[in-house]
Amino acid sequence: MYGFTKEKYKSVIVRLKSVIVSHLKTQATHGLYGFTKEKYKSVIVRLKSVIVRLKSVIVRLKSVIVRLKSVIVSVISNCYYNENNPLNSLNSLNS
C-alpha cells in the first residue's frame, strides 16, 4: 500500500508542476509575470505543506502496519501454541 501511495503522490505532484508551468507561460505572454511569480510562490508553499502532511500520514500508516504485523504474529503464535497444547487450551476455557 505504501508503494502505491508514494507513486500516486509523485504523479500528482508532477501533474501539478506541469499545470503551474503551463499557467506561468500563459501569464508571461500576457505581461502578468510579476503577479504570476508571486502566485506561483504561494502555490509552492502550499504544495510543500501538503507534502509535509502526506509524509506524516505515511509515517502513521507505517506504524499502524507495524502494529498490525505484531498482532498477526501474536495471534498466529497463540493458535500454534493451542494446537500443540490442546490440554492447556481446554484448561484455559474452564477457568
Coordinates of N, CA and C in Angstrom, one line a residue, residues 38-84:
E38 N 4.6 35.6 -8.0 CA 4.2 35.6 -6.5 C 3.1 34.6 -6.3
K39 N 2.2 34.5 -7.2 CA 1.1 33.5 -7.0 C 1.8 32.1 -7.1
Y40 N 2.7 31.9 -8.0 CA 3.4 30.6 -8.1 C 4.1 30.3 -6.8
K41 N 4.8 31.2 -6.2 CA 5.5 31.0 -4.9 C 4.5 30.6 -3.8
S42 N 3.3 31.2 -3.8 CA 2.4 30.8 -2.8 C 1.9 29.4 -3.0
V43 N 1.7 29.0 -4.3 CA 1.3 27.6 -4.6 C 2.4 26.7 -4.2
I44 N 3.6 27.0 -4.4 CA 4.7 26.1 -4.0 C 4.7 26.0 -2.5
V45 N 4.5 27.0 -1.7 CA 4.5 27.0 -0.3 C 3.4 26.0 0.2
R46 N 2.2 26.2 -0.5 CA 1.1 25.3 -0.1 C 1.4 23.8 -0.5
L47 N 2.0 23.6 -1.6 CA 2.4 22.3 -2.0 C 3.3 21.7 -1.0
K48 N 4.3 22.5 -0.5 CA 5.3 21.9 0.4 C 4.6 21.5 1.7
S49 N 3.6 22.3 2.2 CA 2.8 21.9 3.4 C 2.0 20.7 3.2
V50 N 1.5 20.5 2.0 CA 0.8 19.3 1.7 C 1.7 18.1 1.7
I51 N 2.9 18.3 1.1 CA 3.9 17.2 1.1 C 4.3 16.8 2.6
V52 N 4.5 17.8 3.4 CA 4.8 17.5 4.8 C 3.7 16.7 5.5
R53 N 2.4 17.1 5.2 CA 1.3 16.4 5.8 C 1.2 15.0 5.3
L54 N 1.4 14.8 4.0 CA 1.4 13.5 3.4 C 2.5 12.6 4.0
K55 N 3.7 13.2 4.2 CA 4.8 12.4 4.8 C 4.4 11.9 6.2
S56 N 3.7 12.8 7.0 CA 3.3 12.4 8.3 C 2.2 11.3 8.3
V57 N 1.4 11.4 7.3 CA 0.4 10.3 7.1 C 1.0 9.0 6.8
I58 N 2.0 9.1 5.9 CA 2.8 7.9 5.6 C 3.5 7.3 6.8
V59 N 4.1 8.1 7.6 CA 4.7 7.6 8.9 C 3.7 7.0 9.8
R60 N 2.5 7.6 9.9 CA 1.5 7.0 10.8 C 1.0 5.7 10.2
L61 N 0.9 5.6 8.9 CA 0.5 4.3 8.3 C 1.5 3.2 8.5
K62 N 2.8 3.6 8.4 CA 3.8 2.6 8.7 C 3.7 2.1 10.1
S63 N 3.5 3.0 11.1 CA 3.4 2.5 12.4 C 2.1 1.6 12.6
V64 N 1.0 1.9 11.9 CA -0.1 1.1 12.0 C 0.2 -0.3 11.4
I65 N 0.9 -0.3 10.3 CA 1.3 -1.6 9.7 C 2.1 -2.4 10.6
V66 N 3.1 -1.8 11.3 CA 4.0 -2.5 12.2 C 3.1 -3.1 13.4
R67 N 2.2 -2.3 13.9 CA 1.3 -2.8 15.0 C 0.5 -4.0 14.5
L68 N -0.1 -3.9 13.3 CA -0.9 -5.0 12.8 C -0.1 -6.2 12.6
K69 N 1.2 -6.1 12.1 CA 2.0 -7.2 11.9 C 2.3 -7.9 13.3
S70 N 2.5 -7.1 14.3 CA 2.8 -7.7 15.6 C 1.5 -8.4 16.2
V71 N 0.3 -7.9 15.9 CA -0.9 -8.5 16.3 C -1.1 -9.8 15.6
I72 N -0.8 -9.8 14.3 CA -0.9 -11.1 13.5 C 0.0 -12.1 14.0
V73 N 1.2 -11.7 14.3 CA 2.2 -12.7 14.8 C 1.8 -13.3 16.1
S74 N 1.2 -12.4 16.9 CA 0.7 -12.9 18.3 C -0.4 -13.8 18.1
V75 N -1.3 -13.5 17.2 CA -2.5 -14.4 17.0 C -2.0 -15.8 16.4
I76 N -1.1 -15.7 15.5 CA -0.6 -17.0 14.9 C 0.1 -17.8 15.9
S77 N 1.0 -17.1 16.7 CA 1.7 -17.9 17.7 C 0.8 -18.5 18.8
N78 N -0.3 -17.8 19.1 CA -1.3 -18.3 20.0 C -2.0 -19.5 19.4
C79 N -2.4 -19.4 18.2 CA -3.0 -20.6 17.5 C -2.1 -21.8 17.5
Y80 N -0.8 -21.5 17.1 CA 0.2 -22.6 17.1 C 0.3 -23.2 18.5
Y81 N 0.4 -22.4 19.5 CA 0.6 -22.9 20.9 C -0.6 -23.7 21.3
N82 N -1.8 -23.3 21.0 CA -3.0 -24.0 21.3 C -3.2 -25.3 20.6
E83 N -2.7 -25.3 19.3 CA -2.7 -26.6 18.6 C -1.8 -27.6 19.2
N84 N -0.6 -27.2 19.6 CA 0.4 -28.1 20.1 C 0.1 -28.5 21.6

